[in-house]
Coordinates of C-alpha atoms and ligand atoms in Angstrom, one line a residue:
X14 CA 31.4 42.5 -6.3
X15 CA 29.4 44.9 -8.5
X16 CA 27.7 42.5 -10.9
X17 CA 26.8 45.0 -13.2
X18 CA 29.9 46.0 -14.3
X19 CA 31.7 44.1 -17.1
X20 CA 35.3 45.1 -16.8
X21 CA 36.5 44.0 -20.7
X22 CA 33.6 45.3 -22.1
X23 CA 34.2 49.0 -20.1
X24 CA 38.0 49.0 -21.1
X25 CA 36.7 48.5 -24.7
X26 CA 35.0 51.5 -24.6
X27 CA 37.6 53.7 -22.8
X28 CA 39.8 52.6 -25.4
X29 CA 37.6 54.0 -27.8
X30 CA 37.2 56.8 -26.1
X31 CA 40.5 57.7 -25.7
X32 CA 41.1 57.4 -29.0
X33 CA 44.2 55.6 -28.8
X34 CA 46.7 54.8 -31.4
X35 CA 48.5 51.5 -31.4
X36 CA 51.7 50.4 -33.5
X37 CA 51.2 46.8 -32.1
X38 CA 49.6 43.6 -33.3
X39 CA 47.0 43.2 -34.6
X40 CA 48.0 44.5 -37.7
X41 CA 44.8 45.6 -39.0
X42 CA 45.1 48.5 -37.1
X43 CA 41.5 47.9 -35.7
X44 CA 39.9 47.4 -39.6
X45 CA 42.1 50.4 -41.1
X46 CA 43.7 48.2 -43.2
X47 CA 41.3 45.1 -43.8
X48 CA 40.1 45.1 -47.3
X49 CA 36.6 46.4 -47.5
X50 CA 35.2 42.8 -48.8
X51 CA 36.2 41.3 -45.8
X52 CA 34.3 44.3 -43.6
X53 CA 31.6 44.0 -45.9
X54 CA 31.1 40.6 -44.5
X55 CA 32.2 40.6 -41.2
X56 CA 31.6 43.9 -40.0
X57 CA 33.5 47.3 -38.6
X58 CA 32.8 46.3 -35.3
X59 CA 34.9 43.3 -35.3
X60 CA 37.8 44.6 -36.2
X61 CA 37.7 47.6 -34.1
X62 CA 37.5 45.5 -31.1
X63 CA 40.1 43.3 -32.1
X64 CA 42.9 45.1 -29.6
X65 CA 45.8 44.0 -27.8
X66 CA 44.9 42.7 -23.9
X67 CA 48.3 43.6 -22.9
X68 CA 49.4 47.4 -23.7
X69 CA 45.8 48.0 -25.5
X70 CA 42.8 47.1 -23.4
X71 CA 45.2 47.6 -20.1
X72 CA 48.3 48.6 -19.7
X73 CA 51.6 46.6 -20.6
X74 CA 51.4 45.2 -16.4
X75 CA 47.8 44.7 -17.0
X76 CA 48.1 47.1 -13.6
X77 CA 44.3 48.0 -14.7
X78 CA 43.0 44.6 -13.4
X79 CA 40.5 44.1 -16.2
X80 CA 40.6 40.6 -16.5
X81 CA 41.1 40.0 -13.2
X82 CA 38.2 41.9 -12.4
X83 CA 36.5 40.3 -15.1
X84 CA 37.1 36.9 -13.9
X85 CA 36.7 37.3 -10.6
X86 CA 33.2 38.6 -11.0
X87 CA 33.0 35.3 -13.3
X88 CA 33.9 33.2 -10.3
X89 CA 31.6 34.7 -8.0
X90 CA 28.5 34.7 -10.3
X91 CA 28.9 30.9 -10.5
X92 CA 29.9 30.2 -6.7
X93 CA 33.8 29.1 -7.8
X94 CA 36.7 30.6 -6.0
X95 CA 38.3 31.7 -8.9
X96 CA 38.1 31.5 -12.7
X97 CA 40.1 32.0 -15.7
X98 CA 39.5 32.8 -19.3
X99 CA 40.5 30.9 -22.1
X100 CA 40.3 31.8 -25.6
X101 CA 41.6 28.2 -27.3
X102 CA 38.1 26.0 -26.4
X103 CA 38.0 23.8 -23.5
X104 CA 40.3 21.8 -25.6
X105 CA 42.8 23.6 -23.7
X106 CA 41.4 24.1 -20.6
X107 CA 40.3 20.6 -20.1
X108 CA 44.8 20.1 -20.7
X109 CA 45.5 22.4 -18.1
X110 CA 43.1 21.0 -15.8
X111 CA 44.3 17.4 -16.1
X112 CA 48.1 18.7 -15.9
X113 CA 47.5 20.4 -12.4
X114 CA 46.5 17.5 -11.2
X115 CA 49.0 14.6 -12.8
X116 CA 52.1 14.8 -14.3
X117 CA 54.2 12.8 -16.9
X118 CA 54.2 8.9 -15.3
X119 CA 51.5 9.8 -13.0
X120 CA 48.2 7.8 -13.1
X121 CA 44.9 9.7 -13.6
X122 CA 41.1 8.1 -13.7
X123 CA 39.8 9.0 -17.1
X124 CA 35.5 8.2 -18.1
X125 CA 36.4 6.5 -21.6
X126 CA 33.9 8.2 -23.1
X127 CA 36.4 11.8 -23.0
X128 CA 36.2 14.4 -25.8
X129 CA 39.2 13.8 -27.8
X130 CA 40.9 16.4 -26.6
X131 CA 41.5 14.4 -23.0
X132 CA 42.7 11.9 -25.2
X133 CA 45.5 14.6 -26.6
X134 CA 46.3 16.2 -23.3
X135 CA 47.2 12.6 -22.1
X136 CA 49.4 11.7 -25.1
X137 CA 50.9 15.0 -24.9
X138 CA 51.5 15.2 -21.3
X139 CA 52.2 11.5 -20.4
X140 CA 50.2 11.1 -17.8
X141 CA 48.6 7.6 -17.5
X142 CA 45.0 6.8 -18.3
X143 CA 43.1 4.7 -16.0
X144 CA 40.1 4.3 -17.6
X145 CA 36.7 4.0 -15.8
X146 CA 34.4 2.6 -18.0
X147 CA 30.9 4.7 -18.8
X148 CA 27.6 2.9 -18.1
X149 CA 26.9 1.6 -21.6
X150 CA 22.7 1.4 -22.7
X151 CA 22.1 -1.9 -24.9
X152 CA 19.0 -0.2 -26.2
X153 CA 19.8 2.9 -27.0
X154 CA 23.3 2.3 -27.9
X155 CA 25.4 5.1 -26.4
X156 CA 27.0 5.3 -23.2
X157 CA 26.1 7.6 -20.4
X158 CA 29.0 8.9 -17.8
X159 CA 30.3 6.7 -15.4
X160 CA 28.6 5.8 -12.0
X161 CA 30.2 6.8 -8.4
X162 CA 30.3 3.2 -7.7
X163 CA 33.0 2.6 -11.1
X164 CA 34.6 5.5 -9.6
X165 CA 34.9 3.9 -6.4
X166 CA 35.9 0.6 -8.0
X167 CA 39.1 2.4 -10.1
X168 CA 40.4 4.0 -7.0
X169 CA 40.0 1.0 -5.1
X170 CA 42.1 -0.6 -8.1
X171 CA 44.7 2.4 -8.6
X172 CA 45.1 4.2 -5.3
X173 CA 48.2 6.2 -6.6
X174 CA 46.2 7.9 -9.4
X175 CA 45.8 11.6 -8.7
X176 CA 42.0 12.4 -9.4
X177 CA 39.3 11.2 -11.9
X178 CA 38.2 13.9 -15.2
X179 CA 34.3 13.2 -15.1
X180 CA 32.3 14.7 -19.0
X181 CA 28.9 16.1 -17.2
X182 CA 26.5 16.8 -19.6
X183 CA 27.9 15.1 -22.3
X184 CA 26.8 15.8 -25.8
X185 CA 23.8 14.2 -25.4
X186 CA 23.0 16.1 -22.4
X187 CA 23.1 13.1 -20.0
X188 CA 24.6 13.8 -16.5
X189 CA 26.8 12.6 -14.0
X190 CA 25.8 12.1 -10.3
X191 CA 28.8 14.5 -9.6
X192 CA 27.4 14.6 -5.8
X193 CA 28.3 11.0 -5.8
X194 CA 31.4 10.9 -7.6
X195 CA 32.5 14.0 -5.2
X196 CA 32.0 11.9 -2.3
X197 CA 34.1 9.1 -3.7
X198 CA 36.8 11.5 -4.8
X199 CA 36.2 13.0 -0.9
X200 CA 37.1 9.2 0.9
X201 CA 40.0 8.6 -1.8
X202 CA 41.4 12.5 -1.2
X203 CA 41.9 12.9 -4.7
X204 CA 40.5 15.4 -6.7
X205 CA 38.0 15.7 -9.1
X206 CA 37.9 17.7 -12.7
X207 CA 34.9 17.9 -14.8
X208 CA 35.0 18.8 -18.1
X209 CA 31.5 20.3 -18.3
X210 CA 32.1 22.1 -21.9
X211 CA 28.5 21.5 -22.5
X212 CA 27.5 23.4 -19.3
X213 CA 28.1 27.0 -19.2
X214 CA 24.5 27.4 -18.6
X215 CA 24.0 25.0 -15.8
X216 CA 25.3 27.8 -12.9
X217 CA 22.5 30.7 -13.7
X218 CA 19.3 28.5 -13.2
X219 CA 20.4 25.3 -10.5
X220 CA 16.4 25.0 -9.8
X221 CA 16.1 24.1 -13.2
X222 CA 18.8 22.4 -14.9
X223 CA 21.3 19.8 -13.9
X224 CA 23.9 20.7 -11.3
X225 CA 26.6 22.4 -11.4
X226 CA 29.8 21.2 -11.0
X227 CA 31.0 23.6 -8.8
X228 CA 28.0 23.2 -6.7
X229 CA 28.7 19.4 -6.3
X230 CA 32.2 20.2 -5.2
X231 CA 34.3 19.6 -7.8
X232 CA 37.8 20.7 -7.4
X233 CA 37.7 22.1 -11.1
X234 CA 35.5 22.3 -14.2
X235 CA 35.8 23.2 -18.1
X236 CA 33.5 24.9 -19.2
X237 CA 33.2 26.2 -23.2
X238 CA 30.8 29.3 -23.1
X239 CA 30.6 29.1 -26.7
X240 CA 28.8 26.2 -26.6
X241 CA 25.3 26.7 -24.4
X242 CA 26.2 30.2 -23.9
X243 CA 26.6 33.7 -25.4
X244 CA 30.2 32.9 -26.3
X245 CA 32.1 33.8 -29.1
X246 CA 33.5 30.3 -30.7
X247 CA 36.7 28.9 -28.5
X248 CA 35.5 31.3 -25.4
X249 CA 36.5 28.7 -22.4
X250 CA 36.6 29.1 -18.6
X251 CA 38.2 27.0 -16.0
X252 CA 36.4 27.5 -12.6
X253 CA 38.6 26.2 -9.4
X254 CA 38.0 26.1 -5.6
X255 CA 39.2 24.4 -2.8
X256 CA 42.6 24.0 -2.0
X257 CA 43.5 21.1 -3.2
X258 CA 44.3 22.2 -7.0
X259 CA 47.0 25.3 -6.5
X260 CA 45.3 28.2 -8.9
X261 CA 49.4 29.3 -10.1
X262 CA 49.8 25.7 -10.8
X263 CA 46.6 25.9 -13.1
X264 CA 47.9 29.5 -14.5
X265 CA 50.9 27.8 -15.1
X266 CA 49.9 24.9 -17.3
X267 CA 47.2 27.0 -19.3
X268 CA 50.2 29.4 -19.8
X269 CA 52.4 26.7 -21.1
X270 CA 49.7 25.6 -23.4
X271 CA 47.9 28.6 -24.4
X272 CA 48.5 31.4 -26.6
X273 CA 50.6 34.4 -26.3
X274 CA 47.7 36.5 -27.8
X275 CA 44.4 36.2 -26.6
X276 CA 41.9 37.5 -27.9
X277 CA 40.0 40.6 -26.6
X278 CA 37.0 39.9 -28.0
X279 CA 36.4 36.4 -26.8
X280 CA 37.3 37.8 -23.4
X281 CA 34.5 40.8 -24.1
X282 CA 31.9 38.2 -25.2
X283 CA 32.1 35.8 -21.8
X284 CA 32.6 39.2 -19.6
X285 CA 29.1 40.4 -21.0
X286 CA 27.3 36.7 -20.9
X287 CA 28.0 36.3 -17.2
X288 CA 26.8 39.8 -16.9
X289 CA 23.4 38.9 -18.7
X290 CA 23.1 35.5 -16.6
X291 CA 23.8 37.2 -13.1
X292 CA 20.8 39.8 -14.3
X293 CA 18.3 37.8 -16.2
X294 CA 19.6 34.3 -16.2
X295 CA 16.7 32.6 -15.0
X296 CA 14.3 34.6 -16.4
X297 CA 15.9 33.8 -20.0
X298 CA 17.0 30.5 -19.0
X299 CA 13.2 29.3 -18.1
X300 CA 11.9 31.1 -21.7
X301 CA 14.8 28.4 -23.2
X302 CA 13.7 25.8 -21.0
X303 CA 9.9 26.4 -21.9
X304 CA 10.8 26.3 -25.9
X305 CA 12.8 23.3 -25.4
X306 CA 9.6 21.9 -23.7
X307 CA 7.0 23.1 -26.0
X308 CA 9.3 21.9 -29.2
X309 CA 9.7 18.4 -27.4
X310 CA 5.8 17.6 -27.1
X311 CA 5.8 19.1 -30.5
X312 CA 8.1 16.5 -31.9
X313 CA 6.9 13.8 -29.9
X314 CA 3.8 14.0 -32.2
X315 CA 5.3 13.7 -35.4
X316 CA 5.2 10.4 -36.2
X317 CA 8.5 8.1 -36.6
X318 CA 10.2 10.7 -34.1
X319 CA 11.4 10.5 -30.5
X320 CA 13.1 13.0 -28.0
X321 CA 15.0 11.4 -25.7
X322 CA 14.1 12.0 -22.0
X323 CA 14.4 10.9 -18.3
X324 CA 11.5 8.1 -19.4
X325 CA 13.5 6.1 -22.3
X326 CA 17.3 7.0 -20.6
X327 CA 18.9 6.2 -17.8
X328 CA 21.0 9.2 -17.1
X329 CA 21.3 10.6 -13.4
X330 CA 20.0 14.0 -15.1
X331 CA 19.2 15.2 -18.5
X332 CA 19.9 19.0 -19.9
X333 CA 16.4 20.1 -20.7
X334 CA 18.1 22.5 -23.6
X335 CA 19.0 19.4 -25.6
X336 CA 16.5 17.6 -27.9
X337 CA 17.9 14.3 -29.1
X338 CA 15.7 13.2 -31.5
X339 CA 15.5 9.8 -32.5
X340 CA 14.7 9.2 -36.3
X341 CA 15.1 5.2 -36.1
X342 CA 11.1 5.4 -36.0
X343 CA 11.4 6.4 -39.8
X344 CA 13.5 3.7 -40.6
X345 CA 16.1 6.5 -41.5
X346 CA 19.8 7.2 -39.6
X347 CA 20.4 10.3 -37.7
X348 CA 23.6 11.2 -40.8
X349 CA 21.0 11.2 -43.2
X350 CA 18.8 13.1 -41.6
X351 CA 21.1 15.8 -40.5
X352 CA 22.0 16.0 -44.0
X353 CA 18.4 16.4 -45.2
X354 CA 17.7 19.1 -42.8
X355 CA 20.5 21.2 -43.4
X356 CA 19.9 20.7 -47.6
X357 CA 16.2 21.1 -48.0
X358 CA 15.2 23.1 -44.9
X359 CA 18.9 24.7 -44.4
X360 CA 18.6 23.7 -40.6
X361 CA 21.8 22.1 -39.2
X362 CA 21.6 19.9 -36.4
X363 CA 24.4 19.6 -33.1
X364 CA 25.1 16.0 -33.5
X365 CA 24.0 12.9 -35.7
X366 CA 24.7 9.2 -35.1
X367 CA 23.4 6.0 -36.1
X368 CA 19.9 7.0 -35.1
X369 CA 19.5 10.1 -33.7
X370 CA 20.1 14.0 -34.5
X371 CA 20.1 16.7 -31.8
X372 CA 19.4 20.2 -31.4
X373 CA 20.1 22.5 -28.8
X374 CA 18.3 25.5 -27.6
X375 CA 19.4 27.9 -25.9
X376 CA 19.2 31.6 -24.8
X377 CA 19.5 32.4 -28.6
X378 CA 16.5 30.8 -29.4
X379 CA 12.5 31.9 -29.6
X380 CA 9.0 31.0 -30.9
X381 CA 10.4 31.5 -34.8
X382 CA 13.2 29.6 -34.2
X383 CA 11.2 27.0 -32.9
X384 CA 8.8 26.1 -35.1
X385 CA 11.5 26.2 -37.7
X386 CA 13.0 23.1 -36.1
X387 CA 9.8 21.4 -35.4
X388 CA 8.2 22.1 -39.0
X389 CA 11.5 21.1 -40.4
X390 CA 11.6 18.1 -38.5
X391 CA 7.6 17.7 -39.6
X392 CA 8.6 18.0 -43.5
X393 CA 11.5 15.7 -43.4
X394 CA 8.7 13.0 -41.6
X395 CA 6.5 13.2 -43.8
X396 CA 8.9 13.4 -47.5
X397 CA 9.6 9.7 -47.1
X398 CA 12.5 10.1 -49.5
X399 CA 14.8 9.3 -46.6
X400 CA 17.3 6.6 -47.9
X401 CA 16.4 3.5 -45.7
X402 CA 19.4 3.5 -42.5
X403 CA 22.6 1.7 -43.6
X404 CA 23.4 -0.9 -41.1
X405 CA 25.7 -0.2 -38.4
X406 CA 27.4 -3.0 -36.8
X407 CA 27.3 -1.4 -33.5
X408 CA 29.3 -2.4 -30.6
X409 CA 27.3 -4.6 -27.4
X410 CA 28.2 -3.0 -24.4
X411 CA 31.6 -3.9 -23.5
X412 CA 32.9 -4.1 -26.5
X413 CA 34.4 -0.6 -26.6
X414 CA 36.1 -1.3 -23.8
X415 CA 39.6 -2.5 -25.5
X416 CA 42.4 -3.7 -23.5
X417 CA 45.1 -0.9 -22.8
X418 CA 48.3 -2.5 -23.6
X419 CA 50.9 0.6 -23.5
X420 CA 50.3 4.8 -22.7
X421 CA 48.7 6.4 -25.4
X422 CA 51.5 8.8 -25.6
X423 CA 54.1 5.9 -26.1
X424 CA 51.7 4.2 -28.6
X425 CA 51.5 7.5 -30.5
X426 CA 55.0 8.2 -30.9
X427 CA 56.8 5.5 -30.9
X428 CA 57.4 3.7 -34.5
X429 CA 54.0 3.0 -36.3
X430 CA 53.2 1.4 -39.8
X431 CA 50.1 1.7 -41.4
X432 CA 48.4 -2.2 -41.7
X433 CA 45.5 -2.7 -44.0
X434 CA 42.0 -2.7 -42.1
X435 CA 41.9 -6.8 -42.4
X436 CA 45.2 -7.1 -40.8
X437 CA 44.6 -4.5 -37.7
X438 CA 42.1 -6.8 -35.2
X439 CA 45.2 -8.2 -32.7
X440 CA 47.5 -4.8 -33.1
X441 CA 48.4 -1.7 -31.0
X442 CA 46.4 1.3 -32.8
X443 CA 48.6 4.3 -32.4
X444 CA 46.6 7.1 -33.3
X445 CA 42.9 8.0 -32.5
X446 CA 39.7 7.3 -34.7
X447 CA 37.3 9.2 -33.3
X448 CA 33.1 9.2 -34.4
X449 CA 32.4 13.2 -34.6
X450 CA 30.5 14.4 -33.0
X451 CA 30.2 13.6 -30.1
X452 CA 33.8 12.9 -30.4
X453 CA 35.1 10.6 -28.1
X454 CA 37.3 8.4 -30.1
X455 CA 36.3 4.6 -30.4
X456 CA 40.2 3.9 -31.0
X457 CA 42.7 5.5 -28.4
X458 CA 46.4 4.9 -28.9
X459 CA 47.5 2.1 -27.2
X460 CA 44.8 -0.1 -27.2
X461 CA 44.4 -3.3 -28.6
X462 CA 42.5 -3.4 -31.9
X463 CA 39.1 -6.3 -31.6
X464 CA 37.3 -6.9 -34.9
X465 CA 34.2 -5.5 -32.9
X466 CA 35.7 -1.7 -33.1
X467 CA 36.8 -2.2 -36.9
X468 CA 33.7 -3.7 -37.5
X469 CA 31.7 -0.5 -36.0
X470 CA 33.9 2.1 -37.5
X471 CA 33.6 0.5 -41.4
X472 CA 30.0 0.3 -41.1
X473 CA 29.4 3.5 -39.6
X474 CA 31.9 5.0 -42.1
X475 CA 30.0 3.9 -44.4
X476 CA 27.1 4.6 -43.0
X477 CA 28.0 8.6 -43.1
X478 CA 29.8 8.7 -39.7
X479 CA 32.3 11.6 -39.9
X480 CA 36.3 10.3 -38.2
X481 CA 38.0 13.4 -38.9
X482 CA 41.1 12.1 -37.3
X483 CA 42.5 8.9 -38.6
X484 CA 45.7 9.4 -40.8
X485 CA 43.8 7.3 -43.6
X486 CA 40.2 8.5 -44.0
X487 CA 38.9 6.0 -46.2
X488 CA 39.9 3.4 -43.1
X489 CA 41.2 0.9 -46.0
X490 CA 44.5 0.7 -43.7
X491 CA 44.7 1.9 -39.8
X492 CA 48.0 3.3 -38.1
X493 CA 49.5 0.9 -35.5
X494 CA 52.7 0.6 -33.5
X495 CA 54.9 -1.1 -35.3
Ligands
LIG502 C1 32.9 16.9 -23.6 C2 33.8 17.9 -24.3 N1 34.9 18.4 -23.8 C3 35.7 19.2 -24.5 C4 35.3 19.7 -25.7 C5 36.2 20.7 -26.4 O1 35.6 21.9 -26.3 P1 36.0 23.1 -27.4 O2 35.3 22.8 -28.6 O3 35.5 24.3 -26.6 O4 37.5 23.1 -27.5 C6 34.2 19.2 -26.3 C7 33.8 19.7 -27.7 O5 32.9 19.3 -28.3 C8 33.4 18.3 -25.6 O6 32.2 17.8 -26.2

């Protein structure tokens, strides 16, 4: 196909061109009738590109083919069959995905160290988790994805369930050996989803970055191009090949789940990034990758600071683009130091936790940008008004690993009461609590509450870890199945 075409991007511009008229949604009539504050902030050009897919930027069959086009020339770019175009995050893609592969009653391997929104596809859906448990790090006190080998072992122990949902990078940018997982998934013949939301970038360098899912065989993969790419926010793509996940059976569950009105401009936005990649990917790509570099050995210096990398981790691969910078060295916690950043230098960083912040570079980045972080970074070092890091009673590995006594979906629904925190260690928990970011939840529905996890999530509440999802946010009293 002709990469240099960008078939949303061209309709855009015919519809301009043509001048059309439409008495259709949206009903700002392309910014006629958007009050002039709100243009004054966000611009003409929004608006005037915020058209109707369906009888605006094609026709009311879509007989045009835009987005087909547009996707197809997505799935080529990145060596995928086909692809599709989401415009609801892969919060919603990583759903579809899971439901073309298992239904309601049917048994899927899930890493337990999913994005919260593989925790919401399952109670929604009903299929079953069957958790395979991430490789945990004592040290550094996160978790990196799981191994083939616990792969292996969960097939061994559930050979009904359909396929295994693998998060490669994860927010940390540590990798899965998806080669090796793939091979698994290969002698079970079961098939294999990752949700790579943090790797749009990975197809447009492979020499470079960490693999690819589609590259390692995976039967499909998520990714969000919002996230390492030129994106607008909630711009999502699932990628498929092979025939063992039917592409109508994946249009099918995205259709039930997504919305009815997609929106043009995210569509425009991932048409022209794979358009950019295919042409100067790599050449960008290695500018990002040489940034990322330069601002790690940069970092590395400052005293009390530490990136992480393929030295001090144990992670299959690491995405060079993300700096996780370790802040324990200044005696400080990664929520404190976000916060410092973003109110005295007006930098915000990707993620905090207990001891580390992280930034990501990307495409968008250059030599300014750079040195903001560092210098940033270099001025919070050496303010030493940091408040001294609140003690977190975090978890030895294992300990996250709760038993699963009923489907999350059944936990969720069914009848709940909410118990004061003291009274919770022994009960169901029947709704998520979930450390964000990186946000896979500490607490799924249907597990069995140990005074480990409460321990963890009232220290690091009080720490400054952000649970956006618990019905009680103060975490005096937890929601259980009654
Ligand atoms: C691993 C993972 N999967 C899925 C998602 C959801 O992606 P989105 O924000 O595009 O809906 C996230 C978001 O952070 C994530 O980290």
């Amino acid at each position: 196909m002709d990469q240099s075409r960008a078939p949303v991007l061209e309709a855009l511009v015919a519809y301009h061109e043509r001048g059309d008229l439409s008495f259709t949604p949206p009903g700002h009539k392309q910014g006629r009738g958007v009050d002039p504050r709100v243009l004054a902030v966000l611009g003409e050009g929004v608006f005037r590109s915020d058209i109707l897919v369906t009888n605006g930027l094609d026709d009311r069959l879509m007989t045009g083919g835009v987005l087909e086009d547009a996707q197809q020339l997505m799935a080529e770019a990145v060596n995928a069959q086909q692809a599709f175009f989401s415009t609801c995050g892969s919060s919603l893609s990583v759903k579809s995905a899971m439901l073309s592969v298992a239904g309601p009653g049917e048994k899927l391997l899930v890493a337990r160290d999913a994005h919260k929104s593989v925790i919401s596809g399952l109670i929604l859906s009903g299929v079953e988790p069957v958790w395979v448990h991430p490789r945990w790090d004592a040290d550094l006190h996160f978790s990196y994805p799981p191994s083939p080998a616990a792969v292996e072992a969960a097939f061994k122990a559930e050979p009904d369930a359909k396929g295994v949902l693998v998060a490669s990078p994860t927010d940390y940018g540590t990798c899965a050996d998806l080669a090796g997982i793939k091979q698994v998934c290969v002698r079970h013949d079961r098939a294999f989803i990752v949700d790579e939301a943090w790797g749009a970038h990975l197809p447009f360098h492979p020499q470079n970055l960490p693999v690819w899912g589609m590259n390692a065989g995976a039967d499909v993969c998520v990714t969000s191009v919002h996230k390492m790419g030129n994106g607008l926010e909630q711009g999502s793509v699932f990628h498929l090949q092979g025939d063992r996940v039917d592409p109508q059976v994946l249009k099918e569950r995205e259709d039930l789940l997504g919305t009815t009105s997609p929106s043009t401009l995210l569509y425009a936005a991932m048409d022209g990034w794979r358009r950019q990649m295919v042409e100067q990917g790599k050449e960008l790509l290695d500018r990002a990758i040489g940034l990322a570099m330069s601002a790690r050995t940069a970092i590395n210096q400052i005293g009390g600071l530490r990136v992480l990398d393929m030295e001090t981790c144990d992670a299959f691969e690491l995405d060079p683009l993300k700096l996780v910078i370790d802040v324990s060295g200044l005696g400080a916690d990664g929520y404190h130091a976000a916060d410092w950043l973003r109110r005295r230098a007006h930098v915000n960083m990707a993620l905090s936790d207990h001891r580390r912040v992280s930034a990501q570079i990307t495409v968008g980045d250059d030599m300014d940008t750079r040195n903001v972080l560092v210098e940033s970074l270099r001025a919070m070092a050496g303010a030493g008004d940091l408040p001294t890091a609140a003690k977190v009673a975090l978890p030895e590995p294992g300990e996250l690993e709760l038993e699963t006594v009923m489907p999350p979906r059944d936990a969720f629904f069914g009848r709940t009461e909410q118990v004061p925190i003291e009274k919770a260690a022994g009960r169901v928990i029947a709704e998520m609590a979930t450390p964000y970011p990186p946000g896979a939840p500490a607490l799924t529905p249907g597990e069995r509450i140990t005074p480990a996890v409460l321990r963890y999530l009232r220290t690091g509440l009080a720490a400054g870890m952000n649970i956006p999802d618990v019905y009680d946010p103060t975490l005096r009293t937890l929601r259980v199945v009654a």
